[in-house]
Coordinates of C-alpha atoms in Angstrom, one line a residue:
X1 CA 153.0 102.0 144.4
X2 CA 149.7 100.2 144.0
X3 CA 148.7 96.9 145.5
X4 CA 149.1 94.9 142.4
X5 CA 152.8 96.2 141.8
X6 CA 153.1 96.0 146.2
X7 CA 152.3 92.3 145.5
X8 CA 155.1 91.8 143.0
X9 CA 157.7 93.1 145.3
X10 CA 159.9 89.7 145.6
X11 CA 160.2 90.3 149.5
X12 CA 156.1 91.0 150.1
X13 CA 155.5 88.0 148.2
X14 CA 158.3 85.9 149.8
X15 CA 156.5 86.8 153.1
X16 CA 153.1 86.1 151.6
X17 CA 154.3 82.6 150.5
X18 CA 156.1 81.7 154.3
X19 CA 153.2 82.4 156.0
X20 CA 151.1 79.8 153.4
X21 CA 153.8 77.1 154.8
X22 CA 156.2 77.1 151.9
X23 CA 159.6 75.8 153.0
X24 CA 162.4 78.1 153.2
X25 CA 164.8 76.1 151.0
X26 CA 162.5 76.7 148.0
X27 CA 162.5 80.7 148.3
X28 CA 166.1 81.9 148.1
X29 CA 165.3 84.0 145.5
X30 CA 162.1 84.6 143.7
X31 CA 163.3 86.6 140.8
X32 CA 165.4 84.0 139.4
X33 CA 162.1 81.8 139.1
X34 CA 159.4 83.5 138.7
X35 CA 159.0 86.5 136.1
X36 CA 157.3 89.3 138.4
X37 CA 156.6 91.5 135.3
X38 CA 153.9 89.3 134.1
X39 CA 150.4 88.1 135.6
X40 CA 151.4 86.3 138.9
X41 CA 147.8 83.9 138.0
X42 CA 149.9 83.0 134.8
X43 CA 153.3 81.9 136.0
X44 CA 153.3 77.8 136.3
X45 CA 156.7 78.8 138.6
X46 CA 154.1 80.3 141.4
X47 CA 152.1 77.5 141.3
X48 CA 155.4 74.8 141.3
X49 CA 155.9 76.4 145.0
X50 CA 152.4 76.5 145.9
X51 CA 152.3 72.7 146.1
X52 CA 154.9 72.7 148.9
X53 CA 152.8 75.1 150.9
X54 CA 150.9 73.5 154.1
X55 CA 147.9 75.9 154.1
X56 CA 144.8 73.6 153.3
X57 CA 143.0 76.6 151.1
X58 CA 143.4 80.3 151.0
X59 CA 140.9 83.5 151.3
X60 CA 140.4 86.8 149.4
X61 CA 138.5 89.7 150.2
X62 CA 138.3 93.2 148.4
X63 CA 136.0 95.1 146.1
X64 CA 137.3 93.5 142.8
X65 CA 135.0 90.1 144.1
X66 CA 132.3 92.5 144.7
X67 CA 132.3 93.6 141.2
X68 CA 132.4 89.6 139.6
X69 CA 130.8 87.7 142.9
X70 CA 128.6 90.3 144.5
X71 CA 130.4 88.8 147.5
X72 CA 133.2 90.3 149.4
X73 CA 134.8 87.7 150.0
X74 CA 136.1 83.7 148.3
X75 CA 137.8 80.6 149.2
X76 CA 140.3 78.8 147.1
X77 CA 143.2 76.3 146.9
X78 CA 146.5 77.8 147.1
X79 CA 147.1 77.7 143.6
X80 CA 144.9 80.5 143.1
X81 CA 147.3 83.1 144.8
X82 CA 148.5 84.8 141.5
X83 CA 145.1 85.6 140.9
X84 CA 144.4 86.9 144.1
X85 CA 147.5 89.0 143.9
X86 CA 146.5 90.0 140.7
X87 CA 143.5 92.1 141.8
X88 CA 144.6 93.5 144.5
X89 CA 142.6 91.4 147.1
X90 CA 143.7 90.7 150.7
X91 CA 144.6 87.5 151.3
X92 CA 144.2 84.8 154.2
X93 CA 145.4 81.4 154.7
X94 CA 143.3 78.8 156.5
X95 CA 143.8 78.1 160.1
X96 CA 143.5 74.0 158.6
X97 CA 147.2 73.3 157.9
X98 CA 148.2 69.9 156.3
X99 CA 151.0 69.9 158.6
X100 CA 150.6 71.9 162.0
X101 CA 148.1 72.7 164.3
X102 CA 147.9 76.4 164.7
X103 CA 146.9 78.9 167.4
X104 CA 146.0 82.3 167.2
X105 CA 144.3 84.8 169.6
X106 CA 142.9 87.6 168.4
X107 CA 143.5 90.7 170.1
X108 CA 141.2 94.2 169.5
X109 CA 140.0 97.6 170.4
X110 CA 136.0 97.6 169.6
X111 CA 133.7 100.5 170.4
X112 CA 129.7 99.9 170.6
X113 CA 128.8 103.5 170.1
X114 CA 132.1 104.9 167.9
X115 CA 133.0 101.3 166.0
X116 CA 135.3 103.6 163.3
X117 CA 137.2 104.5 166.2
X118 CA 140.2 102.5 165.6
X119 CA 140.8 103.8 161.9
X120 CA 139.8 107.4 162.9
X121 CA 141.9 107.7 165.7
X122 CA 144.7 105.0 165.5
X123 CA 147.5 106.6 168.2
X124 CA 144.9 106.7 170.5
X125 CA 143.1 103.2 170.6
X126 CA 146.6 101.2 170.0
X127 CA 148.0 103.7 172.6
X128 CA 145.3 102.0 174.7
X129 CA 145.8 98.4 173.7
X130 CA 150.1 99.1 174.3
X131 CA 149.6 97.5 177.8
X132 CA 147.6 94.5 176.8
X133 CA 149.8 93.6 174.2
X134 CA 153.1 94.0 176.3
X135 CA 151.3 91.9 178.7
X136 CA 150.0 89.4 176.6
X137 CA 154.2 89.0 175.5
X138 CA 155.1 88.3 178.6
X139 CA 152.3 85.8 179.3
X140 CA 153.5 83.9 176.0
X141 CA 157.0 84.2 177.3
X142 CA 156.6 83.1 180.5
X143 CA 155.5 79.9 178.6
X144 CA 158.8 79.8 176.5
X145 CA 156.7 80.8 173.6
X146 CA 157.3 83.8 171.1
X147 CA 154.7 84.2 168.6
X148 CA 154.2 86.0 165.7
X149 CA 152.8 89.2 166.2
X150 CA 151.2 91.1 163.4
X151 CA 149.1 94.1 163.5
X152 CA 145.5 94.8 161.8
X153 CA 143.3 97.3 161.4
X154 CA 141.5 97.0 164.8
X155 CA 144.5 95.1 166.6
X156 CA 146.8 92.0 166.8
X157 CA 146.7 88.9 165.5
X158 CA 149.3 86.7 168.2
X159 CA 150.1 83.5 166.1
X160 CA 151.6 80.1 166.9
X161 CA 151.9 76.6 165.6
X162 CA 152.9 72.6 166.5
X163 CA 154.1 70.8 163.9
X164 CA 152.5 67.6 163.6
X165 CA 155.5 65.4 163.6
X166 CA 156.2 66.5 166.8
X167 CA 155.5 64.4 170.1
X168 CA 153.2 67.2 171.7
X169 CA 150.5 67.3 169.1
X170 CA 149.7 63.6 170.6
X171 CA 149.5 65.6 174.3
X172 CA 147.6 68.5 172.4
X173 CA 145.4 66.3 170.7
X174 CA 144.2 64.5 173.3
X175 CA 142.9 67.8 175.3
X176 CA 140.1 68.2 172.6
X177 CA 136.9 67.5 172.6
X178 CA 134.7 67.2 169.2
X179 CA 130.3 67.5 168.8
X180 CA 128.5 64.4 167.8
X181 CA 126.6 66.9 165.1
X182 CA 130.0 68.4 164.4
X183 CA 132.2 64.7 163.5
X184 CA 129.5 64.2 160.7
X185 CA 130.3 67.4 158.8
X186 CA 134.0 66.5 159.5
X187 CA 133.7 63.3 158.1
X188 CA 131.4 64.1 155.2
X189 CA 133.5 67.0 153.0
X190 CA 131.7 69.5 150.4
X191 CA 133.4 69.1 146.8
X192 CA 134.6 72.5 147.6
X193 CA 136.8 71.2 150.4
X194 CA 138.1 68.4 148.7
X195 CA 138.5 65.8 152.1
X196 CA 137.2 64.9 155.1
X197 CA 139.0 66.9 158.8
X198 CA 141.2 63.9 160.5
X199 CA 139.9 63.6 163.5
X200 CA 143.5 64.2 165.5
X201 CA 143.2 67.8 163.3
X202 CA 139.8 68.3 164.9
X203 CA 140.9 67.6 168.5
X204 CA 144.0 69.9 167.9
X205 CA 141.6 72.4 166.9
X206 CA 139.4 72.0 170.1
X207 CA 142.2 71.8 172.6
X208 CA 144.0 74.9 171.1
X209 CA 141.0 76.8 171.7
X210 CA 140.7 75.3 175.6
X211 CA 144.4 76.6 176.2
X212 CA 143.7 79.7 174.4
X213 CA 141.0 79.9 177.2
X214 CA 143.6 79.4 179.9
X215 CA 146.3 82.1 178.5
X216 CA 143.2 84.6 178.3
X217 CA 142.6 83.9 182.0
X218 CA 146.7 84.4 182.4
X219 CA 146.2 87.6 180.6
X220 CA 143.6 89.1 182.4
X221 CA 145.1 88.5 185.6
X222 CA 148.7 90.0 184.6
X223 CA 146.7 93.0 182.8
X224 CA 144.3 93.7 186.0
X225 CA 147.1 93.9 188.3
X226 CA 148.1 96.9 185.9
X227 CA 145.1 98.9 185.8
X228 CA 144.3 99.1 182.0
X229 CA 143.3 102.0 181.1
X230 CA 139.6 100.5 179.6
X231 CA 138.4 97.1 180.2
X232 CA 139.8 94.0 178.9
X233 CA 137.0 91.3 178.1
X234 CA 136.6 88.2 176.2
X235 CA 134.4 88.8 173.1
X236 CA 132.9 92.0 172.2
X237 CA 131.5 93.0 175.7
X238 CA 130.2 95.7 175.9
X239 CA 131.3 98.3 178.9
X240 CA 129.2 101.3 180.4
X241 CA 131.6 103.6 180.1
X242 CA 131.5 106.8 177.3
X243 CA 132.5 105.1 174.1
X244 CA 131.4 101.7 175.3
X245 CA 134.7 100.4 174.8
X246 CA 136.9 98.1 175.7
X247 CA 140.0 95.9 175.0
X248 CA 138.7 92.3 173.3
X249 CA 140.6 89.5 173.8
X250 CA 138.6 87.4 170.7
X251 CA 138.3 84.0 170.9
X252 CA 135.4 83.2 168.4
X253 CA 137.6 81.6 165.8
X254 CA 137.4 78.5 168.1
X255 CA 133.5 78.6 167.7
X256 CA 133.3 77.3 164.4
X257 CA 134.7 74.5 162.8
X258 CA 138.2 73.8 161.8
X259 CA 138.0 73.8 157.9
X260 CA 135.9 77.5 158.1
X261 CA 138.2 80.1 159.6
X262 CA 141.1 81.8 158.3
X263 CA 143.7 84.6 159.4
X264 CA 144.9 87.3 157.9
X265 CA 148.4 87.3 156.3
X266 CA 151.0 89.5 157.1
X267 CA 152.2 91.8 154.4
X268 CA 148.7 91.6 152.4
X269 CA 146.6 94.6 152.0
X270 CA 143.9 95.2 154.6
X271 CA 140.6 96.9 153.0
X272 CA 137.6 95.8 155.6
X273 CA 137.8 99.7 156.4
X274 CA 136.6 100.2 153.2
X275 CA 134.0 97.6 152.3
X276 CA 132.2 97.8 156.3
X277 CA 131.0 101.2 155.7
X278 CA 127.6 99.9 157.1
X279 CA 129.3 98.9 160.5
X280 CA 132.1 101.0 160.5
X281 CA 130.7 104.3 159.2
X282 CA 131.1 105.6 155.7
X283 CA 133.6 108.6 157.2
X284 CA 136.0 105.7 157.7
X285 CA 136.1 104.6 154.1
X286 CA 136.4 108.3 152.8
X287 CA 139.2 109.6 155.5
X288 CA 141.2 106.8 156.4
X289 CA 143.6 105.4 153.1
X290 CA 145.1 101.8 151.7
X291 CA 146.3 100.2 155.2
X292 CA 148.8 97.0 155.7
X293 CA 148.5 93.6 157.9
X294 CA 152.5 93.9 158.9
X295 CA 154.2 91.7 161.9
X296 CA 155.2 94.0 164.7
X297 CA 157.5 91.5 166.4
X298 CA 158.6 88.1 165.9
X299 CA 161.3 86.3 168.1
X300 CA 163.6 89.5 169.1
X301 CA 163.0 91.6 166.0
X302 CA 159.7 94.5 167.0
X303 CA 159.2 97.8 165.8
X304 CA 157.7 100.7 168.2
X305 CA 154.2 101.2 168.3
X306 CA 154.3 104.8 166.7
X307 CA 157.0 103.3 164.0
X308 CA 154.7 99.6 163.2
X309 CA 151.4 102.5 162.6
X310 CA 153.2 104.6 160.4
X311 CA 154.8 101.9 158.1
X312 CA 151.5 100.0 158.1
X313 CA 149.9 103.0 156.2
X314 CA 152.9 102.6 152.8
X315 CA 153.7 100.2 150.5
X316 CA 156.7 101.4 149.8
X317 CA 157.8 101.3 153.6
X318 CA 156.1 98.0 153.9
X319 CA 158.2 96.6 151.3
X320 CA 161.1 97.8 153.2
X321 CA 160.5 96.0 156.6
X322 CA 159.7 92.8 154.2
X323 CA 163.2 92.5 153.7
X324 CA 163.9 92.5 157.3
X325 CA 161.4 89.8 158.8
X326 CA 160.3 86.5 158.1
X327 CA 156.9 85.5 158.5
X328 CA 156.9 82.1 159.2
X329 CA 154.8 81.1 162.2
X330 CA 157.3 79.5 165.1
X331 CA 157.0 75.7 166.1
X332 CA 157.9 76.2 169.9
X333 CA 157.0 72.5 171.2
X334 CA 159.3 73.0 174.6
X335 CA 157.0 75.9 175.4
X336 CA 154.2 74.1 174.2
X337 CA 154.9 71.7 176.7
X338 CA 155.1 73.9 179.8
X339 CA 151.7 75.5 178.6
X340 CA 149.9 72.4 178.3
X341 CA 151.6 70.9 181.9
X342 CA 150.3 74.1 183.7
X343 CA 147.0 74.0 182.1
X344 CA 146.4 70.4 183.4
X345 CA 146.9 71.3 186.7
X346 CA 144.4 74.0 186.3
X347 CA 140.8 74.6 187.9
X348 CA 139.6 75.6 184.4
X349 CA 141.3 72.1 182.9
X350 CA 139.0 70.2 185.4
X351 CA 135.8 72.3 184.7
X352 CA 136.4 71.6 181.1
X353 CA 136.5 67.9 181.7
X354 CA 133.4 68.2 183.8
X355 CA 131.9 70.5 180.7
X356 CA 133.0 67.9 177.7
X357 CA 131.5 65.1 179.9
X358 CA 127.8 66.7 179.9
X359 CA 124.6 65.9 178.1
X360 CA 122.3 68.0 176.5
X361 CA 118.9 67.2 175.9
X362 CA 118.6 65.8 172.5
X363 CA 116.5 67.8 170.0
X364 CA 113.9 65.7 170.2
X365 CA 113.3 66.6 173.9
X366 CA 113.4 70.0 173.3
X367 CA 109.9 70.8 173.3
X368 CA 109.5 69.0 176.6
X369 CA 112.7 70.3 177.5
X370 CA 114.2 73.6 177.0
X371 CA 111.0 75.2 175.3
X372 CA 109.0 75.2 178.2
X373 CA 111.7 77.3 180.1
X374 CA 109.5 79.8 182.0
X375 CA 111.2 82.8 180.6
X376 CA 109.2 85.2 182.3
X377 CA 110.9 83.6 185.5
X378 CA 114.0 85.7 184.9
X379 CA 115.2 89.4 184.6
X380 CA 113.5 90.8 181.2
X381 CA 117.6 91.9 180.3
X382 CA 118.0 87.9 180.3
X383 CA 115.5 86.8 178.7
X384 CA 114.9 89.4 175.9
X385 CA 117.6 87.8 173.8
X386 CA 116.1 84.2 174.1
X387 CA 112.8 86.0 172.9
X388 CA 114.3 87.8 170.1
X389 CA 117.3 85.7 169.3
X390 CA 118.2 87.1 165.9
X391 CA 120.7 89.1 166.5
X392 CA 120.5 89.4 170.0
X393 CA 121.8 85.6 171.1
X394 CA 124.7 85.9 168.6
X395 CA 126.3 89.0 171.0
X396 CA 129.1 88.2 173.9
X397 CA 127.2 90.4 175.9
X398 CA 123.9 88.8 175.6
X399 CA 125.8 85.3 175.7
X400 CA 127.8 86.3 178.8
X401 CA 124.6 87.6 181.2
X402 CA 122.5 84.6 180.3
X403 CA 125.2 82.4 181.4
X404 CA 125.8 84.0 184.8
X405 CA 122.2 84.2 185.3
X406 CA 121.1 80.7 184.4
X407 CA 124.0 79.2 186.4
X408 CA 123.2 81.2 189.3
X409 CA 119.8 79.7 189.6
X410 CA 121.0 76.3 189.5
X411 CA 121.6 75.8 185.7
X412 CA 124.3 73.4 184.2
X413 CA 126.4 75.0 182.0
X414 CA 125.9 72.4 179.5
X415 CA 122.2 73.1 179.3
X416 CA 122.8 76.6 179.1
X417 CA 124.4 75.3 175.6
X418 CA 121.9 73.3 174.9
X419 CA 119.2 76.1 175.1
X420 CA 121.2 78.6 173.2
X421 CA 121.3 75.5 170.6
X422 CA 117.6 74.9 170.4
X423 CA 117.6 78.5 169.4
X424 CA 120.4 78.6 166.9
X425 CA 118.5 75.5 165.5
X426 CA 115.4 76.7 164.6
X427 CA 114.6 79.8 161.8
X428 CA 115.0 82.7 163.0
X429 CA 116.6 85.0 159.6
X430 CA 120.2 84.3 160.8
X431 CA 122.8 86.0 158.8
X432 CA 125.2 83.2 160.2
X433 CA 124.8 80.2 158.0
X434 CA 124.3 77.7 161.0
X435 CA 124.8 74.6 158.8
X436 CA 127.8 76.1 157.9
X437 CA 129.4 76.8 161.0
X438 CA 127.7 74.2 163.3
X439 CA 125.2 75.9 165.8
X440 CA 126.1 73.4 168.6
X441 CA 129.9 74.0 168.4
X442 CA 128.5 78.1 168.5
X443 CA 126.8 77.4 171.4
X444 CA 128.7 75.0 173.6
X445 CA 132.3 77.3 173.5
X446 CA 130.4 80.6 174.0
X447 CA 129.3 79.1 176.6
X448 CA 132.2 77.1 178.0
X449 CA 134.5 80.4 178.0
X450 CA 132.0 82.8 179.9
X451 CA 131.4 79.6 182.5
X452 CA 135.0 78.9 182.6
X453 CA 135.7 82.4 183.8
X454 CA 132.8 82.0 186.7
X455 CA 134.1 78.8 188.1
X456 CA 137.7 80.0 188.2
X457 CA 137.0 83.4 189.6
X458 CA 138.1 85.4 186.8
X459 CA 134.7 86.9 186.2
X460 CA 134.9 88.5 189.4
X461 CA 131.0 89.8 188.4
X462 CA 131.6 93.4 188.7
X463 CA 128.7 94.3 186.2
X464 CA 126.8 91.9 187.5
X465 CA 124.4 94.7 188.5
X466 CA 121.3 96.6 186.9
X467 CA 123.0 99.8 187.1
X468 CA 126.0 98.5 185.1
X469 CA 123.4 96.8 182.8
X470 CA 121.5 99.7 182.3
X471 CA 125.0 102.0 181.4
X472 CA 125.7 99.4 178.5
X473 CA 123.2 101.1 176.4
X474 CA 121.9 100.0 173.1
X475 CA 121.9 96.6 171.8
X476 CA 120.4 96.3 169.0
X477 CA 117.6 98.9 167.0
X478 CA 116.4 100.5 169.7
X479 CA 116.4 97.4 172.0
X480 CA 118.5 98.1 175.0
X481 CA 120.7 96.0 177.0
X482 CA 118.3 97.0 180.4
X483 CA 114.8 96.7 178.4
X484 CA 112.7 97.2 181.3
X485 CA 115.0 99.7 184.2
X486 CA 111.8 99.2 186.2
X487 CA 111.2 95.6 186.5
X488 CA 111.5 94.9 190.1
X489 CA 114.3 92.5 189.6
X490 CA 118.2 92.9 190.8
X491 CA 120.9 91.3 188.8
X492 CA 122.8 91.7 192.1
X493 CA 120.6 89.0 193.9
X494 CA 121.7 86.8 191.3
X495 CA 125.2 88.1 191.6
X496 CA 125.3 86.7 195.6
X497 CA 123.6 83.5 194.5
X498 CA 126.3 82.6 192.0
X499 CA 129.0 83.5 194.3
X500 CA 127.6 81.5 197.2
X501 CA 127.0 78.6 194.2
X502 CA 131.0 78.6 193.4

């Protein structure tokens, strides 16, 4: 089966449609309204049901945009999901819903030095990952909360939602916290996007990411107690050990603004492995086939781990486990509830109340400010990415030791934003379109979630050493993580000063 006939299967698309937001009542039964033996991008029935669905815009990515856009990827009202299906493309839906907030942690195995890893040798890196994704059930359960669980290429997607007619989006709402620089390009829509980002969906937004923040603190706490077999970080850090690999627990969807990210939906195709052969190795593209984004659990309904990676890799048993799961995203507001009540009673709710409540310097005082930072003050592994920012200051690893080194010598970690800032500001060849995806909003909830994790005593700072440092290896071209081993410095001085500091 190809993806273009996959896609007309009437349960893959039903999925595909209840994962946009398209109420149940209209989708009894697809083949008696739409004609699936003709061009999806054709039928006006498609599009009839595409108006009830809450997803603001949707997302396609494949080769076949290549070919017309010499882009991989393209955003587009919902109507245009026929032609996406079409041509094959995988599909997204926006995380901006017209009628729910959503939540979503992203969950995956990354390798520095083998990043093909995960397509080469799946058995063994989601053998790895089993503990961390039992665990990170049980932390959502222990909440009252069952999401929707669907597998990717390189892990899990663990997905959530509150309806906004519900009386905990007010409670959710009022958690967040939005960036003067960030309420203009809210307020002030592109003609692509159509209309401004209410302000109640941009606090959503924000405050989903800050208990995100506390269920990652949950999960690393549950998981430790278990002895994983590799690390478990936040963000791609990287770990010393032979693959440099570890367990990510990815929260950089709350970095940028609402109206720019997107998930994957369950039941589309999945093709990065074949387009990233520049990151993920061209072997990857040749060896590993057509692969399939499919839930692995939602309410009681889960598959086994070595039954979920073997259906993911056919359509036609794909098609088959379509029939037998919904996709819809569940509204759990009781659990909602108990997960915001615990959070507010938290050490990392009052540091985040301490953090939103902090002033940078203003732009104009950066040259007074922040520029004259003595850089050669601090370890050369700190400051190289501040003198060579592109790509280095874009990297959770670099992002994470300049956080516990500045706050160990007395730094507030809103400054430590506002520094990262006066670097994302300025031109410095990003490939991240900064006026895009706001550079302030980059900076201030990198560094909220690594200071979050000092001040609560989840970073217990066991690589807070130049030995550790020196094992990570490679950053970036030749540039290593420990540029100068013989410095005369010791990250574990500043270690003992930020433990004594907190």
């Amino acid at each position: 089966m190809d993806i273009v006939h996959y896609y007309r299967n009437p349960a893959i698309l039903t999925r595909i449609l209840e994962f946009l937001g398209v109420p149940p009542e209209l989708l009894t039964d697809l083949t008696t309204c739409i004609d699936l033996s003709r061009p999806l991008a054709d039928s006006i029935e498609l599009k009839e049901l595409l108006c009830a669905a809450t997803t603001e815009y949707i997302s396609a990515y494949g080769h076949r945009l290549l070919e017309t856009n010499h882009r991989d990827h393209a955003s587009m009202k919902p109507f245009g999901l026929g032609w996406t299906l079409d041509n094959g493309l995988d599909i997204h839906r926006s995380i901006w819903d017209r009628e729910n907030a959503l939540g979503v942690l992203d969950v995956e195995y990354f390798s520095k030095s083998f990043p093909g890893e995960p397509y080469l040798a799946p058995k063994r890196t989601f053998g790895l990952m089993e503990p961390v994704y039992q665990g990170i059930l049980d932390v959502f359960k222990s909440y009252g909360l069952a999401p929707l669980a669907v597998i990717t290429g390189q892990g899990y997607n663990f997905d959530v939602l509150v309806s906004k007619d519900k009386p905990v989006l007010g409670s959710l709402a009022s958690l967040g916290h939005v960036e003067e620089t960030l309420k203009y390009d809210y307020s002030h829509p592109s003609p692509k996007r159509g209309r401004p980002v209410p302000e109640e969906d941009a606090r959503a937004f924000d405050a989903m990411g800050k208990l995100f923040e506390f269920l990652c603190h949950r999960i690393l706490t549950e998981v430790s107690a278990c002895t994983p077999p590799i690390p478990v970080v936040v963000g791609d850090v990287v770990c010393g050990n032979e693959k440099r690999e570890a367990i990510s627990l990815d929260l950089s969807l709350y970095t940028n603004p609402l109206h720019t990210r997107s998930i994957r939906c369950p039941f589309s195709a999945y093709s990065k492995h074949m387009l990233r052969g520049d990151v993920l190795g061209d072997i990857v593209a040749r060896r590993v086939g057509s692969l399939f984004s499919v839930p692995r659990r939602l309410r009681d309904a889960e598959l086994p781990l070595t039954r979920v990676l073997d259906i993911r890799t056919s359509a036609e048993k794909v098609a088959r486990w379509a029939k037998r799961v919904a996709t819809y995203i569940p509204d759990q507001p009781e659990g909602m509830v108990r997960l915001i009540r615990e959070y507010k009673e938290s050490r990392l709710y009052a540091f985040h109340l301490e953090y939103d409540a902090g002033q940078q310097d203003n732009a104009s005082g950066w040259f007074q400010g922040y520029d004259r930072f003595d850089l050669s003050s601090i370890p050369p592994c700190v400051a190289q990415p501040l003198h060579c920012p592109n790509p280095l200051l874009l990297q959770p690893t670099n992002l994470r030791t300049i956080v516990r080194a500045l706050m160990a010598i007395g730094w507030h970690p809103k400054h430590i934003a506002g520094l990262v800032y006066s670097k994302y500001a300025r031109n410095f060849g990003w490939d991240v379109n900064f006026r895009r995806y706001d550079a302030n909003r980059w900076a201030n909830v990198w560094v909220r979630i690594y200071a979050g994790m000092i001040v609560t005593g989840v970073d217990q700072l066991l690589d807070l050493n130049c030995i550790s440092q020196q094992e990570k290896g490679d950053a970036w071209m030749g540039m290593r993580y420990c540029p100068a081993p013989d410095c005369g410095c010791n990250l574990a001085d500043y270690r003992d000063m930020l433990e004594r500091r907190i």
